[in-house]
Amino acid sequence: DYGWKQRSSYIKLAKLYVRSSQIEKALTLYSTLLDNKNIITDSNDRCKVLVGMALVYFYDGNRLKAEQCYHECVELALADQPDKNWATKFDIDSSNRRIAKAYCDLVWFYSNPLIKEYTKAQEALDKSYAFCRDSRSMSLLDRSFWQGVIYRGIGEYQKAIDIFQQKNRARRKENLEIEKAFTFLEWGKFAEALDIALAVVEEHPDYAYAREVLGRIYKALNEKEKAREEFEACLALMREMHSPNIAIKEIKGLLDTL
C-alpha cells in the first residue's frame, strides 16, 4: 500500500512537470521511479510508469521513444502470462485483460492524428480482441471508438460514421459528434461536417478539439478568416489547459497556412 501511494505521488508530480512544460524533469522523475525496486515491485507497476513516460515522450515529439515504451509494456504483459496448467480462470482472464489493455495503448498511439499508422493500429486492435473480447473495463470499452478512427484513416468513411453514431459509455456525446464531423470533412462532405461542428461548438464553446475541427472545415471551404478565428480560439483553450507542445505546434502550423 505504501509503495502504491509513493508511485502515485511520483506520477502526479511528473504530470505537473509536463503541464508546466518541464519535460526533462518529468522524464528524470519517471526514470528514478523505474529504478526504485522498493516502489516498482513487479512488471505491472513498471508498465504503469512506462505508459506515463510514453506520453511524455509523445508530447515532446519523441515518437520513437514513446513507441518503445508502449512495446515494452506489451512484452512485459505477454511475459507475465500464467501457466495454464495450474492457473485459475481468474488469473488467466486478468492476464488477458492486461495484455489487451497494453495493445489498446498501442492502438491509441498508432491511431493518433500525429502518427497515422493505421495498419499497425489495426494489427494492435486485432491482437487486443484476440486476448480479450470482454469490454467491461473503460479502456477495453473504448476499442470500438478506435476502430472508427482506423476506418476513417483508411478511407472507410461510412463504417466510421456508423461507429460514431453508436452510444459509447467511454466517450461523451460531443466527442462522438465532432468525430463524425471530422469524418465527413475527410470524406469531402463539407455541408454535413459544418452542420455538426457548428452545433457542437455552440453547445460546448470551450471544447478545443471541436474548435480545431470547425477551423479545418472553414479552411476546406476557403473561409480563411473564420478558420483563423477558430484556430486562434483553439490555441487559447489549449494554452489554458497546458496542452502538449506537439499539439500546439500542429495548430500553429494550420494558422501559418492561411
Short mmCIF file of C-alpha atoms in Angstrom, two decimals:
data_model
loop_
_atom_site.label_atom_id
_atom_site.label_comp_id
_atom_site.label_asym_id
_atom_site.label_seq_id
_atom_site.Cartn_x
_atom_site.Cartn_y
_atom_site.Cartn_z
CA ASP A 1 0.00 0.00 0.00
CA TYR A 2 2.88 2.36 0.87
CA GLY A 3 4.58 1.59 -2.45
CA TRP A 4 1.36 2.29 -4.33
CA LYS A 5 0.99 5.68 -2.63
CA GLN A 6 4.60 6.58 -3.39
CA ARG A 7 4.22 5.59 -7.03
CA SER A 8 1.02 7.64 -7.32
CA SER A 9 2.77 10.68 -5.82
CA TYR A 10 5.66 10.38 -8.28
CA ILE A 11 3.29 10.09 -11.24
CA LYS A 12 1.19 13.08 -10.11
CA LEU A 13 4.34 15.19 -9.76
CA ALA A 14 5.57 14.08 -13.19
CA LYS A 15 2.23 15.11 -14.71
CA LEU A 16 2.57 18.53 -13.09
CA TYR A 17 6.01 18.89 -14.66
CA VAL A 18 4.55 18.01 -18.06
CA ARG A 19 1.73 20.55 -17.67
CA SER A 20 4.33 23.23 -16.93
CA SER A 21 6.46 22.09 -19.93
CA GLN A 22 9.28 20.80 -17.71
CA ILE A 23 9.77 17.69 -19.83
CA GLU A 24 13.28 16.80 -18.65
CA LYS A 25 12.22 16.92 -15.01
CA ALA A 26 9.25 14.65 -15.77
CA LEU A 27 11.43 12.12 -17.57
CA THR A 28 14.05 12.18 -14.81
CA LEU A 29 11.34 11.55 -12.24
CA TYR A 30 9.94 8.61 -14.19
CA SER A 31 13.43 7.15 -14.67
CA THR A 32 14.12 7.46 -10.95
CA LEU A 33 10.84 5.73 -10.23
CA LEU A 34 11.63 2.84 -12.59
CA ASP A 35 14.95 2.25 -10.81
CA ASN A 36 13.37 2.17 -7.35
CA LYS A 37 12.71 -1.50 -6.60
CA ASN A 38 11.03 -0.62 -3.30
CA ILE A 39 8.23 1.12 -5.21
CA ILE A 40 8.24 -0.73 -8.54
CA THR A 41 7.82 -4.26 -7.27
CA ASP A 42 6.53 -6.05 -10.38
CA SER A 43 6.08 -5.72 -14.13
CA ASN A 44 2.56 -4.35 -13.72
CA ASP A 45 3.94 -1.42 -11.70
CA ARG A 46 6.63 -0.94 -14.34
CA CYS A 47 4.05 -0.81 -17.14
CA LYS A 48 2.09 1.94 -15.39
CA VAL A 49 5.23 4.07 -15.22
CA LEU A 50 6.20 3.25 -18.82
CA VAL A 51 2.81 4.42 -20.09
CA GLY A 52 3.37 7.72 -18.30
CA MET A 53 6.83 8.02 -19.85
CA ALA A 54 5.45 7.19 -23.28
CA LEU A 55 3.00 10.08 -23.05
CA VAL A 56 5.77 12.48 -22.03
CA TYR A 57 7.94 11.36 -24.96
CA PHE A 58 4.98 11.62 -27.32
CA TYR A 59 4.03 15.11 -26.13
CA ASP A 60 7.66 16.17 -26.53
CA GLY A 61 7.68 14.92 -30.12
CA ASN A 62 9.93 11.90 -29.50
CA ARG A 63 7.81 9.34 -31.33
CA LEU A 64 10.47 6.58 -31.31
CA LYS A 65 10.95 6.61 -27.52
CA ALA A 66 7.19 6.66 -26.95
CA GLU A 67 6.71 3.68 -29.26
CA GLN A 68 9.46 1.76 -27.43
CA CYS A 69 7.76 2.32 -24.07
CA TYR A 70 4.41 1.03 -25.36
CA HIS A 71 6.04 -2.04 -26.92
CA GLU A 72 7.90 -2.79 -23.68
CA CYS A 73 4.54 -2.79 -21.87
CA VAL A 74 3.18 -5.36 -24.35
CA GLU A 75 6.29 -7.53 -23.95
CA LEU A 76 6.07 -7.39 -20.14
CA ALA A 77 2.38 -8.29 -20.17
CA LEU A 78 2.99 -11.22 -22.55
CA ALA A 79 5.91 -12.47 -20.46
CA ASP A 80 3.76 -12.44 -17.33
CA GLN A 81 1.14 -14.88 -18.64
CA PRO A 82 0.40 -17.55 -16.00
CA ASP A 83 1.00 -21.25 -16.64
CA LYS A 84 -2.37 -22.50 -17.89
CA ASN A 85 -1.70 -25.93 -16.35
CA TRP A 86 -2.12 -24.57 -12.83
CA ALA A 87 -3.53 -21.04 -13.11
CA THR A 88 -7.14 -20.29 -12.20
CA LYS A 89 -9.58 -18.88 -14.74
CA PHE A 90 -9.46 -15.57 -12.83
CA ASP A 91 -5.66 -15.41 -13.20
CA ILE A 92 -5.83 -16.17 -16.91
CA ASP A 93 -8.63 -13.66 -17.52
CA SER A 94 -6.78 -10.95 -15.56
CA SER A 95 -3.62 -11.58 -17.57
CA ASN A 96 -5.51 -11.48 -20.88
CA ARG A 97 -7.18 -8.18 -19.94
CA ARG A 98 -3.80 -6.71 -19.09
CA ILE A 99 -2.36 -7.80 -22.45
CA ALA A 100 -5.43 -6.46 -24.26
CA LYS A 101 -5.01 -3.11 -22.46
CA ALA A 102 -1.32 -2.94 -23.45
CA TYR A 103 -2.30 -3.45 -27.09
CA CYS A 104 -5.00 -0.78 -26.69
CA ASP A 105 -2.33 1.72 -25.68
CA LEU A 106 -0.54 0.91 -28.95
CA VAL A 107 -3.82 1.43 -30.84
CA TRP A 108 -4.12 4.91 -29.31
CA PHE A 109 -0.55 5.70 -30.29
CA TYR A 110 -0.71 4.50 -33.90
CA SER A 111 -4.20 5.97 -34.48
CA ASN A 112 -3.25 9.38 -33.18
CA PRO A 113 -3.63 12.09 -35.85
CA LEU A 114 0.03 13.00 -35.35
CA ILE A 115 1.13 9.42 -36.13
CA LYS A 116 -1.47 7.95 -38.55
CA GLU A 117 -0.09 4.43 -38.86
CA TYR A 118 -3.47 2.80 -39.28
CA THR A 119 -2.26 -0.60 -40.47
CA LYS A 120 -0.24 -1.02 -37.26
CA ALA A 121 -3.18 0.31 -35.26
CA GLN A 122 -5.49 -2.32 -36.77
CA GLU A 123 -2.96 -5.07 -36.06
CA ALA A 124 -2.73 -3.99 -32.41
CA LEU A 125 -6.52 -3.75 -32.14
CA ASP A 126 -6.97 -7.25 -33.57
CA LYS A 127 -4.44 -8.62 -31.08
CA SER A 128 -6.25 -6.87 -28.24
CA TYR A 129 -9.51 -8.58 -29.21
CA ALA A 130 -7.69 -11.90 -29.64
CA PHE A 131 -6.71 -11.85 -25.96
CA CYS A 132 -9.92 -10.41 -24.56
CA ARG A 133 -13.28 -9.66 -26.15
CA ASP A 134 -14.79 -8.62 -22.81
CA SER A 135 -15.32 -4.84 -22.76
CA ARG A 136 -16.35 -4.25 -19.16
CA SER A 137 -13.38 -2.02 -18.34
CA MET A 138 -13.39 1.50 -19.80
CA SER A 139 -10.07 1.07 -21.63
CA LEU A 140 -11.36 -2.01 -23.46
CA LEU A 141 -14.81 -0.50 -23.98
CA ASP A 142 -13.10 2.27 -25.97
CA ARG A 143 -11.91 -0.17 -28.64
CA SER A 144 -14.97 0.36 -30.82
CA PHE A 145 -14.20 4.09 -30.91
CA TRP A 146 -10.66 3.45 -32.11
CA GLN A 147 -11.99 1.10 -34.77
CA GLY A 148 -13.96 4.06 -36.06
CA VAL A 149 -10.81 6.21 -36.11
CA ILE A 150 -8.97 3.48 -38.04
CA TYR A 151 -11.80 3.13 -40.55
CA ARG A 152 -11.67 6.87 -41.17
CA GLY A 153 -7.90 6.75 -41.56
CA ILE A 154 -8.09 4.10 -44.27
CA GLY A 155 -10.97 5.80 -46.09
CA GLU A 156 -13.84 3.57 -44.90
CA TYR A 157 -15.88 6.65 -44.04
CA GLN A 158 -19.37 5.16 -43.80
CA LYS A 159 -18.12 2.44 -41.44
CA ALA A 160 -16.54 5.14 -39.28
CA ILE A 161 -19.76 7.18 -39.24
CA ASP A 162 -21.75 4.09 -38.24
CA ILE A 163 -19.47 3.54 -35.25
CA PHE A 164 -19.50 7.18 -34.11
CA GLN A 165 -23.29 7.15 -34.23
CA GLN A 166 -23.41 4.37 -31.64
CA LYS A 167 -23.59 5.14 -27.92
CA ASN A 168 -20.32 4.57 -26.12
CA ARG A 169 -20.04 4.73 -22.33
CA ALA A 170 -16.35 5.54 -22.64
CA ARG A 171 -17.00 8.66 -24.74
CA ARG A 172 -19.03 11.83 -24.32
CA LYS A 173 -21.70 12.58 -26.91
CA GLU A 174 -19.92 15.74 -28.11
CA ASN A 175 -16.73 13.75 -28.65
CA LEU A 176 -18.54 11.27 -30.91
CA GLU A 177 -20.33 14.09 -32.73
CA ILE A 178 -17.14 16.01 -33.51
CA GLU A 179 -15.52 12.79 -34.73
CA LYS A 180 -18.48 12.42 -37.10
CA ALA A 181 -17.89 15.98 -38.29
CA PHE A 182 -14.20 15.27 -38.86
CA THR A 183 -15.08 12.09 -40.75
CA PHE A 184 -17.47 13.97 -43.05
CA LEU A 185 -14.72 16.55 -43.60
CA GLU A 186 -12.23 13.84 -44.60
CA TRP A 187 -14.95 12.35 -46.82
CA GLY A 188 -15.35 15.67 -48.61
CA LYS A 189 -18.92 16.17 -47.34
CA PHE A 190 -18.36 19.69 -46.06
CA ALA A 191 -22.01 20.69 -45.53
CA GLU A 192 -22.67 17.74 -43.20
CA ALA A 193 -19.38 18.36 -41.41
CA LEU A 194 -20.14 22.06 -40.90
CA ASP A 195 -23.66 21.49 -39.53
CA ILE A 196 -22.45 19.01 -36.92
CA ALA A 197 -19.35 21.00 -35.90
CA LEU A 198 -21.32 24.26 -35.51
CA ALA A 199 -23.85 22.51 -33.27
CA VAL A 200 -21.10 21.05 -31.07
CA VAL A 201 -19.23 24.37 -30.75
CA GLU A 202 -22.44 26.23 -29.97
CA GLU A 203 -23.16 23.85 -27.09
CA HIS A 204 -19.52 23.39 -26.00
CA PRO A 205 -17.57 26.58 -26.89
CA ASP A 206 -14.66 25.57 -24.61
CA TYR A 207 -14.08 22.25 -26.39
CA ALA A 208 -10.70 22.87 -28.03
CA TYR A 209 -10.81 19.91 -30.40
CA ALA A 210 -14.24 20.99 -31.69
CA ARG A 211 -12.85 24.46 -32.43
CA GLU A 212 -9.95 22.83 -34.28
CA VAL A 213 -12.26 20.66 -36.41
CA LEU A 214 -14.50 23.63 -37.20
CA GLY A 215 -11.42 25.60 -38.22
CA ARG A 216 -10.35 22.77 -40.52
CA ILE A 217 -13.81 22.75 -42.11
CA TYR A 218 -13.72 26.51 -42.73
CA LYS A 219 -10.21 26.12 -44.17
CA ALA A 220 -11.51 23.45 -46.58
CA LEU A 221 -14.31 25.84 -47.57
CA ASN A 222 -11.69 28.59 -48.14
CA GLU A 223 -13.29 30.78 -45.45
CA LYS A 224 -9.91 31.82 -44.13
CA GLU A 225 -10.97 34.46 -41.60
CA LYS A 226 -13.45 32.12 -39.93
CA ALA A 227 -10.83 29.37 -39.94
CA ARG A 228 -8.32 31.74 -38.32
CA GLU A 229 -10.83 32.67 -35.59
CA GLU A 230 -11.43 29.02 -34.75
CA PHE A 231 -7.74 28.06 -34.73
CA GLU A 232 -6.91 31.05 -32.51
CA ALA A 233 -9.75 30.12 -30.14
CA CYS A 234 -8.44 26.55 -30.11
CA LEU A 235 -4.90 27.73 -29.32
CA ALA A 236 -6.12 29.90 -26.44
CA LEU A 237 -8.02 26.97 -24.94
CA MET A 238 -5.06 24.63 -25.40
CA ARG A 239 -2.69 27.04 -23.64
CA GLU A 240 -5.20 27.45 -20.83
CA MET A 241 -5.31 23.64 -20.44
CA HIS A 242 -1.49 23.35 -20.72
CA SER A 243 -1.83 21.12 -23.76
CA PRO A 244 1.34 19.40 -25.04
CA ASN A 245 3.71 21.40 -27.21
CA ILE A 246 3.37 18.98 -30.12
CA ALA A 247 -0.40 19.63 -30.31
CA ILE A 248 0.02 23.40 -30.05
CA LYS A 249 2.64 23.29 -32.82
CA GLU A 250 0.12 21.46 -35.05
CA ILE A 251 -2.46 24.26 -34.67
CA LYS A 252 0.19 26.93 -35.24
CA GLY A 253 1.11 25.12 -38.43
CA LEU A 254 -2.51 25.27 -39.59
CA LEU A 255 -2.61 29.02 -38.87
CA ASP A 256 0.55 29.52 -40.92
CA THR A 257 -1.16 28.02 -43.97
CA LEU A 258 -3.91 30.64 -44.02
#
